[in-house]
mmCIF file of C-alpha atoms and ligand atoms in Angstrom:
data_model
loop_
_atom_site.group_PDB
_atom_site.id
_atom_site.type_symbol
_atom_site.label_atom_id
_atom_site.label_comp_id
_atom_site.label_asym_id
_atom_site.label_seq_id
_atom_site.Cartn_x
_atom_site.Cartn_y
_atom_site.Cartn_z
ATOM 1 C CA UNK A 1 31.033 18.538 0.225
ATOM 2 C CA UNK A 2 27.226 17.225 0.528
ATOM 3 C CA UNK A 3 28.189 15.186 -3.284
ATOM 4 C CA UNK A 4 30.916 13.375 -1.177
ATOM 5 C CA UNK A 5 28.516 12.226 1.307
ATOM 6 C CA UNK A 6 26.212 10.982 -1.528
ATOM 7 C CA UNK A 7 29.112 9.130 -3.643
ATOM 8 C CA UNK A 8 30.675 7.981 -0.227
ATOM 9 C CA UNK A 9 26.458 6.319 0.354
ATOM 10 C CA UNK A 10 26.388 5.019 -3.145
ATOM 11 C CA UNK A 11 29.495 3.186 -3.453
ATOM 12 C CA UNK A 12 28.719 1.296 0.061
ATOM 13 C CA UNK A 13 25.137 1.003 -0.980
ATOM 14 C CA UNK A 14 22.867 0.509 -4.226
ATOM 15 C CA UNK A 15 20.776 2.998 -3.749
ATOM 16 C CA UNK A 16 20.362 5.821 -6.564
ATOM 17 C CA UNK A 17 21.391 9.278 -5.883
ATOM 18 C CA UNK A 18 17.718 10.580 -4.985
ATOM 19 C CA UNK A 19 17.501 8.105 -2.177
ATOM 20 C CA UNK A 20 21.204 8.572 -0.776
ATOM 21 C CA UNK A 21 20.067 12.360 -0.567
ATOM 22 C CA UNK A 22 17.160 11.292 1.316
ATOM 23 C CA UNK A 23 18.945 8.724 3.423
ATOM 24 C CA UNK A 24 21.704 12.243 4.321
ATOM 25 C CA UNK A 25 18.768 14.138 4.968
ATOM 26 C CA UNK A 26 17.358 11.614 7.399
ATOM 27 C CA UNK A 27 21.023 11.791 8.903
ATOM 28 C CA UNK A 28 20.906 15.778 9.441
ATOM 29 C CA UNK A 29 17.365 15.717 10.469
ATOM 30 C CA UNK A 30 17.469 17.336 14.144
ATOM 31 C CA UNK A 31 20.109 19.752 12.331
ATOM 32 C CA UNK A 32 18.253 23.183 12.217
ATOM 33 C CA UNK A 33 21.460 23.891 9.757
ATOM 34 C CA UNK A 34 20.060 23.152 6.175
ATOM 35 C CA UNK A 35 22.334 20.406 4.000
ATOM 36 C CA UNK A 36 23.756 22.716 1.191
ATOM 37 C CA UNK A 37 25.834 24.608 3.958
ATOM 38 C CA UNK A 38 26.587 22.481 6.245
ATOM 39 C CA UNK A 39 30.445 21.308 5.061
ATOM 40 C CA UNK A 40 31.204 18.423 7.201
ATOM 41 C CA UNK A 41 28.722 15.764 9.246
ATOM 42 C CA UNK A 42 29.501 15.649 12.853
ATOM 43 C CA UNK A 43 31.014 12.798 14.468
ATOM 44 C CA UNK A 44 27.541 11.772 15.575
ATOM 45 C CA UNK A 45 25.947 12.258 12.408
ATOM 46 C CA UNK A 46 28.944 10.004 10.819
ATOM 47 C CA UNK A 47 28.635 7.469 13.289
ATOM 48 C CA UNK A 48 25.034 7.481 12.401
ATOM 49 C CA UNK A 49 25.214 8.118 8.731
ATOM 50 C CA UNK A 50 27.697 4.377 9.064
ATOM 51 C CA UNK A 51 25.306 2.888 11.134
ATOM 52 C CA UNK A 52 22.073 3.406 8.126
ATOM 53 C CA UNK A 53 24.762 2.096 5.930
ATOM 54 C CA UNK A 54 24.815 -1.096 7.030
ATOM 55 C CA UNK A 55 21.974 -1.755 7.650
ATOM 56 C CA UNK A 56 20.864 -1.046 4.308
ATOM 57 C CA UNK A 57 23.942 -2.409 2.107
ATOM 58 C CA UNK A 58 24.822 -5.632 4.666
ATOM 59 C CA UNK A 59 21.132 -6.385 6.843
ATOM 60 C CA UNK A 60 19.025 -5.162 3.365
ATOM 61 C CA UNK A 61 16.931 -2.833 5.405
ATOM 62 C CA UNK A 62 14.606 -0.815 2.954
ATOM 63 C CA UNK A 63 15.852 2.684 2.560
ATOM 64 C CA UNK A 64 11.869 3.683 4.021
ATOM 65 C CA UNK A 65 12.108 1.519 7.337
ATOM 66 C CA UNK A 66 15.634 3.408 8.136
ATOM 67 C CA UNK A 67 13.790 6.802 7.171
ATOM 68 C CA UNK A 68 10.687 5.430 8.944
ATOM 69 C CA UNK A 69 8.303 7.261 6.349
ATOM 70 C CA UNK A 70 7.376 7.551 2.982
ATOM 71 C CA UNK A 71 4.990 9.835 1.238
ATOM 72 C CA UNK A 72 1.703 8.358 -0.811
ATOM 73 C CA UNK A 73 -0.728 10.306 -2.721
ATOM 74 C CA UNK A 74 -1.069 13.729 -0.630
ATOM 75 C CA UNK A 75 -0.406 11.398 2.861
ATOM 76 C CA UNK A 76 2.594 11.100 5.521
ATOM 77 C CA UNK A 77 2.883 7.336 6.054
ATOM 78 C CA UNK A 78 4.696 5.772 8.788
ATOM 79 C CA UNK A 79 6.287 2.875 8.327
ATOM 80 C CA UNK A 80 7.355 0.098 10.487
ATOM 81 C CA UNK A 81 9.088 -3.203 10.118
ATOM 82 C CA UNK A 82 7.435 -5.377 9.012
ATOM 83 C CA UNK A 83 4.350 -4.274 7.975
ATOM 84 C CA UNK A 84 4.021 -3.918 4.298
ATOM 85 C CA UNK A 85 6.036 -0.440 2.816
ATOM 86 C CA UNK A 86 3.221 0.681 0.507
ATOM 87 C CA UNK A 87 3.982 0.448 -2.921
ATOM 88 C CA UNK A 88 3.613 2.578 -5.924
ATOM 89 C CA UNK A 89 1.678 0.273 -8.146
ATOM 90 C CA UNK A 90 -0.475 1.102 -5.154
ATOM 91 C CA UNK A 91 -0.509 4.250 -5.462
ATOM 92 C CA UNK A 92 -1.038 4.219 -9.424
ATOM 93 C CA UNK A 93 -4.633 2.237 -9.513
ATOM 94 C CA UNK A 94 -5.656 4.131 -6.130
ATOM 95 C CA UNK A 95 -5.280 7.558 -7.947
ATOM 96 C CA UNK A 96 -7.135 6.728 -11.069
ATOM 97 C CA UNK A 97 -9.667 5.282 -8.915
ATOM 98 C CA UNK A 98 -9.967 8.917 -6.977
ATOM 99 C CA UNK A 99 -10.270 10.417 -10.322
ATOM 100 C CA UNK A 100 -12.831 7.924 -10.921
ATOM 101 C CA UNK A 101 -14.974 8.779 -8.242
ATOM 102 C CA UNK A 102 -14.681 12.512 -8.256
ATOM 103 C CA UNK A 103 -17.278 12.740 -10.130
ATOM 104 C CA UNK A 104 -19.435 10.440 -7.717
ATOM 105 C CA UNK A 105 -18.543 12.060 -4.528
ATOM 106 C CA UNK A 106 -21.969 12.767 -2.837
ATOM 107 C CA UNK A 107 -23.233 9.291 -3.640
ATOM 108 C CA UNK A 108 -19.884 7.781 -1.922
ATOM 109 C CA UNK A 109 -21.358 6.628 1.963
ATOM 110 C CA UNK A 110 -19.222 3.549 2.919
ATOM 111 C CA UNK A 111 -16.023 2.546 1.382
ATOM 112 C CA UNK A 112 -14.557 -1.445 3.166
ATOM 113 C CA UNK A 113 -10.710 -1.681 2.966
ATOM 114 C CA UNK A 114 -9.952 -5.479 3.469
ATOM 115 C CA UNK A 115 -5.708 -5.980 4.570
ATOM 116 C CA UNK A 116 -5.432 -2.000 5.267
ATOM 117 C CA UNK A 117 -1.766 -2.722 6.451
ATOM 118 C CA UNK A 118 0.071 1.123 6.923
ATOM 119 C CA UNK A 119 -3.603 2.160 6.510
ATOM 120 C CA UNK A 120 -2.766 3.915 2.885
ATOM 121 C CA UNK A 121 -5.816 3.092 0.580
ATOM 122 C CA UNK A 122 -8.184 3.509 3.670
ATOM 123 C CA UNK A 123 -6.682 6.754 4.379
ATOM 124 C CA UNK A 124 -6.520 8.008 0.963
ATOM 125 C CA UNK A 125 -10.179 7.273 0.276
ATOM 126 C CA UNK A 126 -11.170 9.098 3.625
ATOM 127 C CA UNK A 127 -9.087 12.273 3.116
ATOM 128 C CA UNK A 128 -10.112 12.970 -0.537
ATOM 129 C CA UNK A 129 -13.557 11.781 0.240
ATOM 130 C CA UNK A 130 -14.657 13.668 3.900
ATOM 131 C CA UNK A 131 -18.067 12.792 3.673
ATOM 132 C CA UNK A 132 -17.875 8.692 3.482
ATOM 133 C CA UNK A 133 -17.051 6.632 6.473
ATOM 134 C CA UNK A 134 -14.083 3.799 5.749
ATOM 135 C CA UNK A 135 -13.920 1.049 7.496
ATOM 136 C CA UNK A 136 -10.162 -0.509 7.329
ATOM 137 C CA UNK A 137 -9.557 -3.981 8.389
ATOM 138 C CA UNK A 138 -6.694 -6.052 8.808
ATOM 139 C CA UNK A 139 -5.538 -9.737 10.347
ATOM 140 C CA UNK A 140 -2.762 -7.942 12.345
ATOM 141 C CA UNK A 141 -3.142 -6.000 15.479
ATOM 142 C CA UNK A 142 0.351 -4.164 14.374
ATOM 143 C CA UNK A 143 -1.090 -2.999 11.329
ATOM 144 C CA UNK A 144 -3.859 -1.192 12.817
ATOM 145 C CA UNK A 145 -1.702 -0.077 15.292
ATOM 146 C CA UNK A 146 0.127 1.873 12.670
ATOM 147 C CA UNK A 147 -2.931 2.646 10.637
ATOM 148 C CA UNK A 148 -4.416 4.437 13.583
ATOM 149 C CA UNK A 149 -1.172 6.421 13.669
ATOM 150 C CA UNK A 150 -1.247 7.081 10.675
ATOM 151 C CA UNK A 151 -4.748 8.377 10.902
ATOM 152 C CA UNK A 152 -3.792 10.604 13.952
ATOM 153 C CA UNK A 153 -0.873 11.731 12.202
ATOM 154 C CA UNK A 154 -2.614 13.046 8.422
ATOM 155 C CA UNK A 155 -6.223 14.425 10.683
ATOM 156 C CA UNK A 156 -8.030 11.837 9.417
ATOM 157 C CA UNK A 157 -11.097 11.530 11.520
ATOM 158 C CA UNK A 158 -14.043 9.536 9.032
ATOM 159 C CA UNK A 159 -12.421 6.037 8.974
ATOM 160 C CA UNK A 160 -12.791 2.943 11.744
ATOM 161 C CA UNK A 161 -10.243 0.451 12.163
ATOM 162 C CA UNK A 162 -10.856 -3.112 12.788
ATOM 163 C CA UNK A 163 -9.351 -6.588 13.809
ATOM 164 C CA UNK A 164 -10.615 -9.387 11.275
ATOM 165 C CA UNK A 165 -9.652 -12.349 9.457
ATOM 166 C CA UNK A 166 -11.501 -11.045 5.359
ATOM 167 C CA UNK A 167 -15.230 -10.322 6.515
ATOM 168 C CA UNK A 168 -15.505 -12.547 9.886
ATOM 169 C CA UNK A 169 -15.688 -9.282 12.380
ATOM 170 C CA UNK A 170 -18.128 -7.769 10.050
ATOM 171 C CA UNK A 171 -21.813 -6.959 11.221
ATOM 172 C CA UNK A 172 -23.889 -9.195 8.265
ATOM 173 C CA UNK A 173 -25.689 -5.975 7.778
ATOM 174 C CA UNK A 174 -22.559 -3.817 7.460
ATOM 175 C CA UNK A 175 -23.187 -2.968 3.487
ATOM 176 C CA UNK A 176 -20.570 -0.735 1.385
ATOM 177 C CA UNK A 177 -20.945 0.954 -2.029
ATOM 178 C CA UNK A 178 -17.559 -0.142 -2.842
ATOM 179 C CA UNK A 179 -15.144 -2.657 -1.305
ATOM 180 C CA UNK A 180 -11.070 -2.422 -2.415
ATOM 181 C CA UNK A 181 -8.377 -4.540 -1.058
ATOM 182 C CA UNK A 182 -4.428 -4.926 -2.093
ATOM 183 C CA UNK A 183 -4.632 -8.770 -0.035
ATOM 184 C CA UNK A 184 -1.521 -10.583 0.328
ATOM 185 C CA UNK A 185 -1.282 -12.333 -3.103
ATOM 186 C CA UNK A 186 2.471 -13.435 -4.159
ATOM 187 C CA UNK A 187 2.477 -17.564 -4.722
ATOM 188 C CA UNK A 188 4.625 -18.786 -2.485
ATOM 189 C CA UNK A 189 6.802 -20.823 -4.752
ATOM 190 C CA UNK A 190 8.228 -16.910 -6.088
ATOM 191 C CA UNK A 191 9.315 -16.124 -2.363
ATOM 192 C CA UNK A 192 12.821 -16.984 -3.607
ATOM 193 C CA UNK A 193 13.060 -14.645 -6.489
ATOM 194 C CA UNK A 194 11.749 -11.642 -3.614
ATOM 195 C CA UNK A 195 14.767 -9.572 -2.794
ATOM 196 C CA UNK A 196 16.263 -9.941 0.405
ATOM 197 C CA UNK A 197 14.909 -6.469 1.564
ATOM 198 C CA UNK A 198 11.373 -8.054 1.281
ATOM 199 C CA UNK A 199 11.674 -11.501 2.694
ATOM 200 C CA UNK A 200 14.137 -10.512 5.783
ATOM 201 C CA UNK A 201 12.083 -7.182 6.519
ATOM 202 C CA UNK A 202 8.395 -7.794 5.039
ATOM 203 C CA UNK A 203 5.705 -9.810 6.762
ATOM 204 C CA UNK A 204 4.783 -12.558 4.793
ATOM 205 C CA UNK A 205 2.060 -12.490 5.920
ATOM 206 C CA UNK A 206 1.361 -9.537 4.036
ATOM 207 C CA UNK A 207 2.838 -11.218 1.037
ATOM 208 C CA UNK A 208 1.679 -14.897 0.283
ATOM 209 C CA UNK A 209 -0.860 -16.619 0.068
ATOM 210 C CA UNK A 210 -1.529 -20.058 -0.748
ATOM 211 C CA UNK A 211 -3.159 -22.088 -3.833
ATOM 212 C CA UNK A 212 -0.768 -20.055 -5.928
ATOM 213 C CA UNK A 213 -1.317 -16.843 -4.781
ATOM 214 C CA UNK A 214 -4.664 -16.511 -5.255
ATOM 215 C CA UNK A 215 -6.261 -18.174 -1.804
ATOM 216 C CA UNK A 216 -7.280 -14.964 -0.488
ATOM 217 C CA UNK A 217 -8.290 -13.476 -3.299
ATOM 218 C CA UNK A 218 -10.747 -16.275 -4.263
ATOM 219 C CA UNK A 219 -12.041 -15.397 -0.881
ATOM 220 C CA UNK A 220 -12.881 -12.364 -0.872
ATOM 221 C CA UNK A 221 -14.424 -12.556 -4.500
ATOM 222 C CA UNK A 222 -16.849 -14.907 -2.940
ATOM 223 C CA UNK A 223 -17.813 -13.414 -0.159
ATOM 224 C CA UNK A 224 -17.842 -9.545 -0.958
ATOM 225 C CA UNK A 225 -21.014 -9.527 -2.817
ATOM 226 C CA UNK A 226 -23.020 -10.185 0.270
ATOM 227 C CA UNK A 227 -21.276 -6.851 1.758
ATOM 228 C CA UNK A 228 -22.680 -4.194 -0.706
ATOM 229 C CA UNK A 229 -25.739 -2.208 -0.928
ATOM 230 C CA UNK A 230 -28.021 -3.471 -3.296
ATOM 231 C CA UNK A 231 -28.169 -0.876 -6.278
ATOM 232 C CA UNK A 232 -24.341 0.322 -7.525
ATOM 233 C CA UNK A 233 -23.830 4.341 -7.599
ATOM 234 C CA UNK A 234 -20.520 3.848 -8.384
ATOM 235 C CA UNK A 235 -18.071 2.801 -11.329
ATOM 236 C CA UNK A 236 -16.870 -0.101 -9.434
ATOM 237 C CA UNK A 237 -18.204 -2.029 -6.455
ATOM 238 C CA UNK A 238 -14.627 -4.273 -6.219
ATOM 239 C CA UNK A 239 -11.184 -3.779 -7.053
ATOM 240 C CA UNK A 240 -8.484 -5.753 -6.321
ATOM 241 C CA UNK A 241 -4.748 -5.546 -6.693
ATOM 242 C CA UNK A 242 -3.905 -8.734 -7.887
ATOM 243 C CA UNK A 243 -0.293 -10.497 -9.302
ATOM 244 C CA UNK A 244 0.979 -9.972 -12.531
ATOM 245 C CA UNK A 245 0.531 -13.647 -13.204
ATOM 246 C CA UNK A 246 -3.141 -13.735 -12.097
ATOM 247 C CA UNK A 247 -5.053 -11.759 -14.763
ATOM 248 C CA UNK A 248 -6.148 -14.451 -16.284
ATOM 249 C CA UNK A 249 -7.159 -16.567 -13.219
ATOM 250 C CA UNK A 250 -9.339 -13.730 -11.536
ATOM 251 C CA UNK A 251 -11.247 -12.801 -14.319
ATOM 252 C CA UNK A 252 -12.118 -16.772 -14.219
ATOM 253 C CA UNK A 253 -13.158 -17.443 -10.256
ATOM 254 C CA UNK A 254 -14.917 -13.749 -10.575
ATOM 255 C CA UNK A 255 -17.067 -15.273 -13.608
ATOM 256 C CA UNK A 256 -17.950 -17.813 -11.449
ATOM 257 C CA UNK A 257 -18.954 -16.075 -8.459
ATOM 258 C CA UNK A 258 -20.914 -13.898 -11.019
ATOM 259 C CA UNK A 259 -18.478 -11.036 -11.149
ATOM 260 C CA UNK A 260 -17.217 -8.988 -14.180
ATOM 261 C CA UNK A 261 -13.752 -7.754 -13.736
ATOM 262 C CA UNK A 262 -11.485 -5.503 -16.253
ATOM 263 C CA UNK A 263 -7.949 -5.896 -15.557
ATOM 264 C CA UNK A 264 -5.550 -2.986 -16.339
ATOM 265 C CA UNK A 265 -1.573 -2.903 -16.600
ATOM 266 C CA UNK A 266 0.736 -1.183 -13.830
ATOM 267 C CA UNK A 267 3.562 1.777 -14.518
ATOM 268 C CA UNK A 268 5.689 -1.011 -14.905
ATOM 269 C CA UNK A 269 3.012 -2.532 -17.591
ATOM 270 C CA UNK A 270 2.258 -5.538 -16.079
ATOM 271 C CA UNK A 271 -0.986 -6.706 -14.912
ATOM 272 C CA UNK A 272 -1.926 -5.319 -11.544
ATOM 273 C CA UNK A 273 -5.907 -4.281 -11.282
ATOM 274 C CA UNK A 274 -8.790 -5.788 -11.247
ATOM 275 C CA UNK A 275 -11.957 -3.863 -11.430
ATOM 276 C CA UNK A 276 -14.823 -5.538 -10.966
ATOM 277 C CA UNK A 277 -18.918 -5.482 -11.164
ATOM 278 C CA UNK A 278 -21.443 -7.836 -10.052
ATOM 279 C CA UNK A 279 -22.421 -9.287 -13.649
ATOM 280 C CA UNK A 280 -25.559 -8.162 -12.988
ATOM 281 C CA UNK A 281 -24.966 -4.669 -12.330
ATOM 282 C CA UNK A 282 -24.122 -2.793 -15.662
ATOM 283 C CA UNK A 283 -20.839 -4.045 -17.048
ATOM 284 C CA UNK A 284 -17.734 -2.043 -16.330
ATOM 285 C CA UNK A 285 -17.009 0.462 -19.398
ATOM 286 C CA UNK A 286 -14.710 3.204 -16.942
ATOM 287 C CA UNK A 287 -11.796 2.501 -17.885
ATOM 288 C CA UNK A 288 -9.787 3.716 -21.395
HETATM 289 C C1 SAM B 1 -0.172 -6.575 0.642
HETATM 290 S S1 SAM B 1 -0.512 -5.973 2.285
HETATM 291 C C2 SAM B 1 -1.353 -4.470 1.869
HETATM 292 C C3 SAM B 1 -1.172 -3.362 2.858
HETATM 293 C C4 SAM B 1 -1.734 -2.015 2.392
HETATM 294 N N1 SAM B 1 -3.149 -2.107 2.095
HETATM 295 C C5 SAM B 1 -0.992 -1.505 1.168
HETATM 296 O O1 SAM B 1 -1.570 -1.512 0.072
HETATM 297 O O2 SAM B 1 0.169 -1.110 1.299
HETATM 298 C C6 SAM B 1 -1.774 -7.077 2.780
HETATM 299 C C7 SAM B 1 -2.366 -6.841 4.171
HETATM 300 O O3 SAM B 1 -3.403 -7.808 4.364
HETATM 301 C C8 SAM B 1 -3.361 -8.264 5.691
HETATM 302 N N2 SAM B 1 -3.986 -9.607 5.732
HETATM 303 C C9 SAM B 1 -3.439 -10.808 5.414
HETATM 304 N N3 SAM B 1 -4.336 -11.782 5.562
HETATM 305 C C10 SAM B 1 -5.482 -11.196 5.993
HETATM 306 C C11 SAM B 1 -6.765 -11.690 6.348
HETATM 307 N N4 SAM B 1 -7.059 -12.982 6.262
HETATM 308 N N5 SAM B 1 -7.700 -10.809 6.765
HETATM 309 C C12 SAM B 1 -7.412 -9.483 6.862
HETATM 310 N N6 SAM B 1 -6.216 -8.954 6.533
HETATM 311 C C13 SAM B 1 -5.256 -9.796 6.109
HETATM 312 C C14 SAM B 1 -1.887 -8.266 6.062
HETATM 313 O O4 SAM B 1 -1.716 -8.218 7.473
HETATM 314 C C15 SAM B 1 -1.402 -7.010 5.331
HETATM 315 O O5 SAM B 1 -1.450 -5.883 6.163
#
């Protein structure tokens, strides 16, 4: 009966069978009556069911801002409309840079995460690493709205939020062994090949940015070095989710603000990382 649900979900919608399973479960949620015996939805849970339907298939809501949550790493993250559903190219660079750091634990004090958004890399950094102290920052109140939720909501205690346009609300002695950011970074001239679930539901604020994506970017490339300690402890000091398209342009304005960046591939194998060291720290030889 529940496969009848999920075909009925997939014909009206073009989501795969995983998330049409998820998108039921959602449905039968305050049910205490688990899915594989339960025959038939109530009228309320129909009604409801309908209702997620169209928003997904004719308003292109994302399948995680009707569910309201998606998992990352070993976090529950809230989501809301329309800050930015984290991502799982995201998630990819942000676990090999755990693994990364493992090693380096003890020496790992203060970690800066620059556009925080749902809070995720902030969040992820603090739970697997107790003993440093995050500070998360974003542009938009709404954001850190969330990401304090969020916080509240995994137990997450060693991580600060704050309101700031890139470094502006920073103390200028504020210093951090490491300083990671996933900035807003699409060129705006691709906002018409975004799908409709992104540009109607996303902040594009979270998305774009100017002089071809790379505005903010160039900005915080310049301006980070003056943020870290002196003498690097760990593999990185930067790294930067950047645009597929922009591998070759951030390895350039990081050579001229004296920076060293490797760029690595996505899941989907296109260009997504950028790890970085001040050229005059020992070059970057991490990654495989
Ligand atoms: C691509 S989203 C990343 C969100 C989250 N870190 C993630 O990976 O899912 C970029 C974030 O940067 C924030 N942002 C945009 N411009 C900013 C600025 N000038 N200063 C601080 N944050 C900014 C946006 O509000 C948004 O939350």
């Amino acid at each position: 009966m529940i496969h009848r649900y999920i075909a009925h979900i997939q014909q009206k919608t073009n989501l795969s069978s995983q998330e049409a399973w998820w998108l039921l479960e959602h449905v039968l949620k305050p049910t205490p009556m688990p899915l594989v015996t339960q025959n038939e939805l109530t009228e309320a849970q129909s009604q409801k069911l309908e209702e997620y339907i169209d928003q997904i298939a004719r308003r292109h809501k994302p399948l995680a801002y009707v569910i309201g949550w998606v998992p990352f790493l070993d976090l529950y993250i809230e989501v809301q409309p329309p800050i930015l559903i984290p991502r799982p190219e995201t998630e990819e660079w942000l676990n090999q840079l755990i693994d990364l750091l493992i090693p380096k634990s003890s020496q790992i004090q203060r970690i800066l995460d620059i556009g925080t958004g749902s809070g995720v890399i902030g969040l992820a950094l603090a739970q697997k690493f107790p003993l440093a102290q995050i500070t998360a920052l974003d542009i938009n109140p709404a954001a850190l709205d969330l990401a304090r939720k969020n916080a509240t909501i995994n137990n997450i205690q060693n991580i600060e939020f704050i309101k700031s346009d890139l470094f502006s609300a920073l103390k200028s002695d504020q210093m951090f062994d490491l300083i990671v950011s996933n900035p807003p970074y699409i060129p705006r001239s691709a906002l018409d090949g975004l799908s409709a679930s992104v540009t109607l539901w996303e902040d594009h604020g979270a998305l774009l940015a100017d002089q071809d994506g790379l505005e903010i970017l160039g900005k915080i490339i310049a301006q980070s070095a003056d943020f870290l300690v002196p003498n690097r402890t760990l593999p990185f000091q930067m790294v930067l989710e950047i645009d597929r398209t922009q591998h070759e342009s951030v390895k350039k304005i990081a050579q001229l603000h004296d920076w060293d960046c490797a760029v690595t591939q996505d899941l989907f194998g296109n260009w997504r990382t950028a790890w970085c060291n001040l050229s005059t720290q020992t070059s970057s030889d991490h990654l495989v």
